XYZ file of N, CA and C in Angstrom:
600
model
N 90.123 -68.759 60.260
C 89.126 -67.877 60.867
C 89.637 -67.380 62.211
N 89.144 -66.323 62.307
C 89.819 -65.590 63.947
C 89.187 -65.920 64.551
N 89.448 -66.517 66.059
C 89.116 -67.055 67.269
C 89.630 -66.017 68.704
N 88.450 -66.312 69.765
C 88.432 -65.697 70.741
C 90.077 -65.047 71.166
N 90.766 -66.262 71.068
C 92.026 -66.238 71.823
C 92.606 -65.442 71.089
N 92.721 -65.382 69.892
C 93.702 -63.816 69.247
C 93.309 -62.458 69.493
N 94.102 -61.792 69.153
C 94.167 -60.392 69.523
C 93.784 -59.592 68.748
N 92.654 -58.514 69.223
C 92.146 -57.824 68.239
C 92.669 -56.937 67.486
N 92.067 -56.730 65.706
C 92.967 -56.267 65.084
C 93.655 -54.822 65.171
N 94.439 -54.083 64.554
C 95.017 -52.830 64.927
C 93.908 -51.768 64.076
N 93.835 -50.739 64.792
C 92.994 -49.989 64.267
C 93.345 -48.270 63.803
N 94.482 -49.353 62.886
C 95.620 -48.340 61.891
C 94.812 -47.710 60.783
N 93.304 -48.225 60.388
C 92.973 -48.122 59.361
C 91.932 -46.523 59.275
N 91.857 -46.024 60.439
C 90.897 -45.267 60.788
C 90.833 -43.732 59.942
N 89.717 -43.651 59.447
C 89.478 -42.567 58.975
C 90.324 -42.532 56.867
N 90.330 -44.157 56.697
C 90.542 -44.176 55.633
C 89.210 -44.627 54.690
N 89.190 -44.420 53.689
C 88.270 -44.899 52.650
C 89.166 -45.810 51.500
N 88.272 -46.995 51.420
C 88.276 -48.049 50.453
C 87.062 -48.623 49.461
N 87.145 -48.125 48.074
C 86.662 -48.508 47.237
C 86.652 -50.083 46.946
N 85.779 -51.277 47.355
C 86.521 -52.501 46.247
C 85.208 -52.981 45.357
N 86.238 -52.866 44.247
C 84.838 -53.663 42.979
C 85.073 -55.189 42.698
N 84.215 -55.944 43.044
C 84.710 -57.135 42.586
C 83.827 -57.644 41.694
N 84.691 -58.563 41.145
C 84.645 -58.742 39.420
C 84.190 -60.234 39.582
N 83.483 -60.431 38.421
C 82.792 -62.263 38.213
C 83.696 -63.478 38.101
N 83.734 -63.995 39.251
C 84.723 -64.886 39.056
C 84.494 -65.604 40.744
N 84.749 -66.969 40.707
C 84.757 -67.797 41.728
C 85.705 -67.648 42.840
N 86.653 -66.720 43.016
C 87.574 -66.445 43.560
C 87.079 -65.083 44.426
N 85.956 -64.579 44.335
C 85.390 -63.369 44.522
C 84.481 -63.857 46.247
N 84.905 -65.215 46.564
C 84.578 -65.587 47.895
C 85.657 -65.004 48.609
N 86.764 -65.265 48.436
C 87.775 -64.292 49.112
C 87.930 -63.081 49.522
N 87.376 -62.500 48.962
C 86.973 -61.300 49.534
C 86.308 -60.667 49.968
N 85.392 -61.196 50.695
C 84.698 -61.334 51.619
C 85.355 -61.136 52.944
N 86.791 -62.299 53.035
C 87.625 -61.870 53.916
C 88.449 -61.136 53.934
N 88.597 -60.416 52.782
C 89.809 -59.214 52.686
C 88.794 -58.124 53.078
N 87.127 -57.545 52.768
C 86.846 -56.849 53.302
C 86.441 -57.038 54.628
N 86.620 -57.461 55.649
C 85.965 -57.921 56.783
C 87.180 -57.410 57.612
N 88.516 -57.846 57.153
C 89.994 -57.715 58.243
C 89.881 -55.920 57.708
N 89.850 -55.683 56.655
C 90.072 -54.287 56.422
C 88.959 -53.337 56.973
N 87.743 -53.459 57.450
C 86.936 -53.158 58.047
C 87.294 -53.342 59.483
N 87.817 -54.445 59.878
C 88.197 -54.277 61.515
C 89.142 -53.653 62.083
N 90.158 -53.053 60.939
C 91.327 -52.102 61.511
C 90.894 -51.242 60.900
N 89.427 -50.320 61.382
C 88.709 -49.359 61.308
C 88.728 -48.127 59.829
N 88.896 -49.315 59.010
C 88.841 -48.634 57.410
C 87.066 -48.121 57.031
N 86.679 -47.486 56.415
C 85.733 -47.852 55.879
C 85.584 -48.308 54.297
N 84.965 -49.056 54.481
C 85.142 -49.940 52.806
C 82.883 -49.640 52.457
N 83.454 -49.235 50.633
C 82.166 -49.264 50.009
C 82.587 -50.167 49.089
N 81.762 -51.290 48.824
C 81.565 -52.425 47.533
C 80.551 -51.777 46.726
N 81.368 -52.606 45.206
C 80.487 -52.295 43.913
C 80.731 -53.594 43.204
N 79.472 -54.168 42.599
C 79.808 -55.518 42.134
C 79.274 -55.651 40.938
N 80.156 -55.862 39.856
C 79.652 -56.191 38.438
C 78.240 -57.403 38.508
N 77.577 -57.518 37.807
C 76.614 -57.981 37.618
C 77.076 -59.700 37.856
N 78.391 -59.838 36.613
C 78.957 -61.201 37.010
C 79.097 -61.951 38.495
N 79.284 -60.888 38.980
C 79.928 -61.230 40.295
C 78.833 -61.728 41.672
N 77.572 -61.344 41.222
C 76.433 -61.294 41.700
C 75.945 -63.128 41.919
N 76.601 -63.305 40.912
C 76.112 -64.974 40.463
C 77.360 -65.892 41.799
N 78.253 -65.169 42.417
C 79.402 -66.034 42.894
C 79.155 -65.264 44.613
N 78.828 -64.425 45.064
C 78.689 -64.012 46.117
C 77.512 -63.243 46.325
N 76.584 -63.140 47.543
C 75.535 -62.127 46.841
C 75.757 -61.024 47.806
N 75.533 -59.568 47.369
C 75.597 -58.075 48.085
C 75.000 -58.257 49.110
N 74.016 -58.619 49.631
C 73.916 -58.834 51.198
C 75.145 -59.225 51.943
N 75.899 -60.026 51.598
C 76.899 -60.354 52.321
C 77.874 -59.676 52.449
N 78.110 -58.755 51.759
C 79.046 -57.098 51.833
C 78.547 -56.442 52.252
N 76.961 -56.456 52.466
C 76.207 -54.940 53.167
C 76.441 -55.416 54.316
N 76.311 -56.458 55.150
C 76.813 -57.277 56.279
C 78.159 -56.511 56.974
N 79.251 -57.375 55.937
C 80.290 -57.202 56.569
C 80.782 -55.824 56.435
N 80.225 -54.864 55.608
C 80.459 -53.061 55.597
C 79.800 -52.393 56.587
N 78.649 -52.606 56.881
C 77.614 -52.091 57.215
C 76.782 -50.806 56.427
N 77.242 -51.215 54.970
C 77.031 -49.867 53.975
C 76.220 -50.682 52.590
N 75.484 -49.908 51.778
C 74.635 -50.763 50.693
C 75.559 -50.415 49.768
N 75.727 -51.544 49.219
C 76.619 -52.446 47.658
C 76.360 -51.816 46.726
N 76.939 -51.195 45.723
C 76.756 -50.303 44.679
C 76.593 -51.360 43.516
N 75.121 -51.595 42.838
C 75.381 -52.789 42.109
C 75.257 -52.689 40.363
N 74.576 -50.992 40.172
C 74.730 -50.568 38.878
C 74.417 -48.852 39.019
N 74.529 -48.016 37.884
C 74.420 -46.954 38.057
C 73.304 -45.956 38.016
N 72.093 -47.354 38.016
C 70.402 -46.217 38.285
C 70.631 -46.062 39.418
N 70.593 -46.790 40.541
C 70.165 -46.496 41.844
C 71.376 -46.297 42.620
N 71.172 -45.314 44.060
C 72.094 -44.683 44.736
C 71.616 -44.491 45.928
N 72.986 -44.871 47.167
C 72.181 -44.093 48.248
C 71.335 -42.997 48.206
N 72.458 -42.434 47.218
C 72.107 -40.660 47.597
C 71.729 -40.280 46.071
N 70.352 -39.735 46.105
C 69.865 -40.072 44.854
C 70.335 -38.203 44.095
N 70.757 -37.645 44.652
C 72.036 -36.597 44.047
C 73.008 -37.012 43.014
N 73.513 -37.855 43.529
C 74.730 -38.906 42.836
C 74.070 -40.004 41.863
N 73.584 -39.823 40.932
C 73.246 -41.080 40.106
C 74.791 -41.967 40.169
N 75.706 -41.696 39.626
C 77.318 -41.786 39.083
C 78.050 -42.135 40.247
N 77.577 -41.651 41.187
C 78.723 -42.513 42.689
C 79.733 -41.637 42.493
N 79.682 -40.467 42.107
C 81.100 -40.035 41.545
C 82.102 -39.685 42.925
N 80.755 -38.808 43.399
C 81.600 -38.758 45.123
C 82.314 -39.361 45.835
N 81.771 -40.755 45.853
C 82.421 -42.046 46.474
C 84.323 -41.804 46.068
N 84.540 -41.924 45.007
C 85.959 -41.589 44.082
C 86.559 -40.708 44.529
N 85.366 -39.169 45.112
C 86.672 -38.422 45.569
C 87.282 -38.238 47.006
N 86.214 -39.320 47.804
C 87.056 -39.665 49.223
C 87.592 -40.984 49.327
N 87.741 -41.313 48.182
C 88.556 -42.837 48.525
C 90.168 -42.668 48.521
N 90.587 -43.293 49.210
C 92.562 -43.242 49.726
C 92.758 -44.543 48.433
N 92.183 -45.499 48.330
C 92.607 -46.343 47.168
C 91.403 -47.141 46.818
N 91.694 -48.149 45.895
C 91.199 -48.797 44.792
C 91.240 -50.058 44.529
N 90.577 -50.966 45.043
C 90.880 -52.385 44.986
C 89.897 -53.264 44.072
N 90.731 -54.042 43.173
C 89.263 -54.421 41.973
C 89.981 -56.077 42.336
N 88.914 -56.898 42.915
C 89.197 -58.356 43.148
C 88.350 -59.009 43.009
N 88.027 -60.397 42.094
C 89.215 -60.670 41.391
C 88.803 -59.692 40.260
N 90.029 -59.682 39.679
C 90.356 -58.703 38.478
C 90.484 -59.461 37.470
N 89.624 -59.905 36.926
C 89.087 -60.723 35.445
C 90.068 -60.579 34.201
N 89.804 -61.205 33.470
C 90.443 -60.992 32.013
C 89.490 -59.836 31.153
N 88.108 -59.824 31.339
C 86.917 -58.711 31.043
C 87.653 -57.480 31.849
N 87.371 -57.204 33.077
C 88.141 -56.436 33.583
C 89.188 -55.542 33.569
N 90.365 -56.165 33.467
C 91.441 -55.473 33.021
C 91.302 -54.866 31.869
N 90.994 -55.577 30.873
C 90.466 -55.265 29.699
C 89.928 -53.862 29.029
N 89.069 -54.144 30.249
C 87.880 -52.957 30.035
C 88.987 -51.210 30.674
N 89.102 -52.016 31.603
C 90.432 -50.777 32.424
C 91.394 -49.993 31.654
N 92.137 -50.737 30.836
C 93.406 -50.627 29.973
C 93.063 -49.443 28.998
N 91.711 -50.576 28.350
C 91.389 -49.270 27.101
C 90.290 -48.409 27.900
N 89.923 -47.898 29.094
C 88.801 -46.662 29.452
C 87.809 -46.823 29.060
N 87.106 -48.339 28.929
C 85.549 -48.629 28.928
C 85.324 -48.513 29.875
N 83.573 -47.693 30.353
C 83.280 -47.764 31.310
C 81.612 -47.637 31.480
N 81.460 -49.320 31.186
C 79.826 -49.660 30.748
C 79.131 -50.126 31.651
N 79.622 -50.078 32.989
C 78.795 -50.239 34.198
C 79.268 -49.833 35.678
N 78.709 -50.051 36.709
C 79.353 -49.466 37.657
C 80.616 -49.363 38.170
N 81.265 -50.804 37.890
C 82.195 -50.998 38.406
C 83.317 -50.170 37.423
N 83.254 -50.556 36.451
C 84.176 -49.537 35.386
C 84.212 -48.151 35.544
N 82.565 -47.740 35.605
C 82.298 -45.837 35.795
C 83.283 -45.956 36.887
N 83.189 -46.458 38.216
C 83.927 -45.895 38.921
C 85.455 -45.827 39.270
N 86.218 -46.947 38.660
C 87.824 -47.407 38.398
C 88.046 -45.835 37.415
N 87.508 -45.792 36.121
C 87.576 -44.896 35.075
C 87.568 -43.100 36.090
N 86.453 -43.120 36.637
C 86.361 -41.541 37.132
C 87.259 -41.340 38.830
N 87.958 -42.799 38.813
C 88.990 -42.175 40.140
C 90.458 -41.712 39.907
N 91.013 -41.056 41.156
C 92.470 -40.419 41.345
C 93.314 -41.043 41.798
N 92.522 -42.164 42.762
C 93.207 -42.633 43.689
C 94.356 -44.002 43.800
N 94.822 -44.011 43.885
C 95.887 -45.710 43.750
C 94.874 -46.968 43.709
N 95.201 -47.451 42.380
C 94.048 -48.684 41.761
C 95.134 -50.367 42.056
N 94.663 -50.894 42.675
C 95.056 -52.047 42.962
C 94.048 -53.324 42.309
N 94.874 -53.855 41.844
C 94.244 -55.399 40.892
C 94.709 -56.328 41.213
N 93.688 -57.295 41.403
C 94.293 -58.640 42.299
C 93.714 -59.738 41.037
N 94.373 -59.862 39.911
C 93.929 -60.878 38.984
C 94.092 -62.286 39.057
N 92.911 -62.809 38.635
C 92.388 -64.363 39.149
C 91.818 -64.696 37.478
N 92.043 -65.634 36.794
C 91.747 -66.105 35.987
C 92.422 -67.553 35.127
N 91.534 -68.043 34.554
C 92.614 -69.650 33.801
C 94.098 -69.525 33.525
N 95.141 -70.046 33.320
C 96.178 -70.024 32.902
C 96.414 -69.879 31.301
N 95.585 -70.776 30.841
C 95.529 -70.055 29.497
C 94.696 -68.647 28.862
N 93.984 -68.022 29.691
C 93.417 -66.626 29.653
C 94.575 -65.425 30.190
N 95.366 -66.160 31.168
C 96.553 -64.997 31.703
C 97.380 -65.246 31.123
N 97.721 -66.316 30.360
C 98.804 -66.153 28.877
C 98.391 -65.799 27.910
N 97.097 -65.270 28.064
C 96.748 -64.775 26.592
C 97.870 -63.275 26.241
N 98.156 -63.349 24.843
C 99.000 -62.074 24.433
C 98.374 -61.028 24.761
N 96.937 -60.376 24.395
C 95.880 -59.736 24.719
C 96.097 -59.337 25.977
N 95.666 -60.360 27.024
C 95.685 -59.972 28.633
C 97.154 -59.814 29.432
N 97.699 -59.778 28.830
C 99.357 -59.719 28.900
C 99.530 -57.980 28.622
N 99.001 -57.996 27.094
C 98.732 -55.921 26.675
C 98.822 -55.295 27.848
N 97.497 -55.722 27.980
C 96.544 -54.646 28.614
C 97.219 -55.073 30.133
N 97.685 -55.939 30.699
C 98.928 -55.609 32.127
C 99.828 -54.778 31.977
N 100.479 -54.917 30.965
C 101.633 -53.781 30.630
C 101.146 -52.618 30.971
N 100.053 -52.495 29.683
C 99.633 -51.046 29.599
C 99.206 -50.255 31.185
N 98.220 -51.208 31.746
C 97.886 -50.924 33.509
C 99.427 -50.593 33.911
N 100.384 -50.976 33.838
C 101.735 -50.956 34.787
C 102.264 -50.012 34.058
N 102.258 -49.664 33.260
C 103.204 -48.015 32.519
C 102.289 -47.174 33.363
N 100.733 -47.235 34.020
C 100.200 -46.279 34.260
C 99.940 -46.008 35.758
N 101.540 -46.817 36.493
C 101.487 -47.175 37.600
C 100.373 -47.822 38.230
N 99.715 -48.530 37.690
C 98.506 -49.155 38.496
C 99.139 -50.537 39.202
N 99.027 -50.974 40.626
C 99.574 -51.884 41.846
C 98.630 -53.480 41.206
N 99.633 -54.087 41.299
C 99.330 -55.510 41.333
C 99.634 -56.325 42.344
N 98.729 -57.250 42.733
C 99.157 -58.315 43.545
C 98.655 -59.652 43.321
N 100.113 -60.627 42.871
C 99.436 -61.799 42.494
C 99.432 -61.690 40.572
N 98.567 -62.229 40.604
C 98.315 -63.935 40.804
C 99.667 -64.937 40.957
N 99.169 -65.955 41.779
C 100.216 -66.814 42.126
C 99.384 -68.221 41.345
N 100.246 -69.328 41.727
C 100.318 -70.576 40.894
C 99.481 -71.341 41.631
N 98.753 -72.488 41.358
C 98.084 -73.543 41.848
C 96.886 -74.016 41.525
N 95.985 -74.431 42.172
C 95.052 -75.233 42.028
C 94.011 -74.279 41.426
N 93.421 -74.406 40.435
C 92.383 -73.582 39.673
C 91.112 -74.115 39.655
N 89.943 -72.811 39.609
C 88.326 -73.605 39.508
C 88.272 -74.720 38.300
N 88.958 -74.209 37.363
C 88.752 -75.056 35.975
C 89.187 -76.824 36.488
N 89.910 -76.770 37.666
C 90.777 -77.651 38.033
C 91.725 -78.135 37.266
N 92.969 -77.361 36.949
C 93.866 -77.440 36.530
C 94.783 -76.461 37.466
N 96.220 -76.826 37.117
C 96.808 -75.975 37.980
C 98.118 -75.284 37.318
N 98.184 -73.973 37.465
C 99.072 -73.125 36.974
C 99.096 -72.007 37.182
N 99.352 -70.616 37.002
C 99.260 -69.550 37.297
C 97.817 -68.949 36.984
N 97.354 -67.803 37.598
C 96.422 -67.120 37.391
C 95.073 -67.330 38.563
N 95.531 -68.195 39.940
C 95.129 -67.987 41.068
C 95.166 -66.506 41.945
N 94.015 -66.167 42.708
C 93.997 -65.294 42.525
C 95.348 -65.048 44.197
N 95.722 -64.101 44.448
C 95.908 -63.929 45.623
C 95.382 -64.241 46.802
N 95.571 -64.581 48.105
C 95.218 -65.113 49.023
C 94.753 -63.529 50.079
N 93.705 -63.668 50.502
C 93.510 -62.693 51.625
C 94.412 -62.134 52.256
N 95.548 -62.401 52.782
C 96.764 -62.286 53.962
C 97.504 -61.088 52.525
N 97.795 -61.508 51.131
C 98.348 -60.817 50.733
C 97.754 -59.574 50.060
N 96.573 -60.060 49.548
C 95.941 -58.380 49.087
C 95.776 -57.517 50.566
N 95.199 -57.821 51.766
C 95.391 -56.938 52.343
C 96.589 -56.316 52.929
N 97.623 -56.860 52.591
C 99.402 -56.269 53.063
C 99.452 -54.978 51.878
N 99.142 -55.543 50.494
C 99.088 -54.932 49.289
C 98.403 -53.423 49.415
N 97.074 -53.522 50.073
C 96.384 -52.319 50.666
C 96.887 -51.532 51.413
N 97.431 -52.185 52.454
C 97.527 -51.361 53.825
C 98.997 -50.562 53.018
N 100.166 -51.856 52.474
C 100.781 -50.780 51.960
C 100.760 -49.549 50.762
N 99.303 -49.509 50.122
C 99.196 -48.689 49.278
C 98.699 -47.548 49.916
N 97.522 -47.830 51.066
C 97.320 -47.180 51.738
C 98.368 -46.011 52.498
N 99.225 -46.193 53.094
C 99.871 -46.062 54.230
C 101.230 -45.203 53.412
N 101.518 -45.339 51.907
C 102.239 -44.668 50.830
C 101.258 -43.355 50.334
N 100.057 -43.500 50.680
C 99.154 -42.737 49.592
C 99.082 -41.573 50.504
N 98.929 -40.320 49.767
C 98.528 -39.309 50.005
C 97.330 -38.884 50.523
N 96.555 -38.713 51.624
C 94.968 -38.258 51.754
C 94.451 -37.816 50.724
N 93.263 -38.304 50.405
C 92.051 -37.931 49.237
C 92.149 -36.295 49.212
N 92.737 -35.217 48.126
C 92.174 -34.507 47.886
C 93.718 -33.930 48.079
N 94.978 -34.085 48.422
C 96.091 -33.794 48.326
C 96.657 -34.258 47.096
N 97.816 -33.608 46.488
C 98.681 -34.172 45.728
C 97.843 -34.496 44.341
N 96.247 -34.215 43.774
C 95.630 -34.946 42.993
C 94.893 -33.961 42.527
């Protein structure tokens, strides 16, 4: 946790937009602190949270650390213009889906898009980053193996998963990434990417 004595963060992030959807899974406490550092080097970040995900962190605690309301399905909207959020998609600089489930990817690979978090991965331009967290025997599945490939022929950014201690408590791959590295992962997708509405 950051303390008085460090130095406040750089505020490289300014005048960018960040989409992150996070996905049902126990690992979805983490990001909490990946949006909080990316919010203090003056990003603005909008959350959208699968229903799963609702059960492991609750949207107050992103409307908190955003200062913006949590996109949590596709009746209701700030802006009641936008049923679809579609707008949101076309000022976002990138795309961060954490953790990125075995459902998830899934759903990504083949262009399902049966709730918010999908509508909005599915109807963006922008550089999609996946930070997958799931059992070791679910990330060896042949299946969830596909559908990585298929994401990576379609240039979509990965970071992680690394090896260790798992909720199931077992230990092997399919931990999700650590805060320190999805946000390096960002800033450098960020900082490669083209402004919203160039190049796209």
């Amino acid at each position: 946790m950051k303390t008085s004595s460090e130095p406040p963060m750089p505020r490289d992030l300014s005048g960018r937009e960040l989409l992150v959807a996070v996905g049902g899974g126990i690992a979805a406490y983490k990001v909490c602190e990946v949006v909080s550092r990316l919010v203090q080097r003056g990003e603005g970040v909008t959350v959208a949270m699968t229903r799963a995900a609702q059960h492991f962190v609750g949207p107050m605690t992103f409307q908190a650390l955003t200062g913006r309301a949590v996109l949590l399905d596709q009746w209701t909207s700030p802006d009641a213009g936008d049923i679809q959020h579609i707008s949101l998609t076309d000022r976002a600089s990138a795309f961060l889906v954490a953790p990125a489930t075995a459902n998830l990817i899934g759903k990504i690979a083949n262009g399902i898009a049966d709730d918010i978090v999908t509508t909005l991965v599915i109807s963006s331009g922008c550089p999609l980053i996946l930070a997958p967290a799931m059992n070791t025997r679910m990330w060896s599945n042949p299946a969830v193996q596909r559908n990585m490939a298929t994401l990576k022929e379609r240039s979509v950014h990965f970071v992680g998963p690394g090896s260790g201690w798992l909720a199931c408590r077992s230990v092997g791959p399919g931990r999700m990434a650590e805060p320190d590295e999805i946000v390096e992962a960002v800033v450098t997708t960020l900082k490669s990417a083209s402004p919203p509405g160039i190049g796209q």
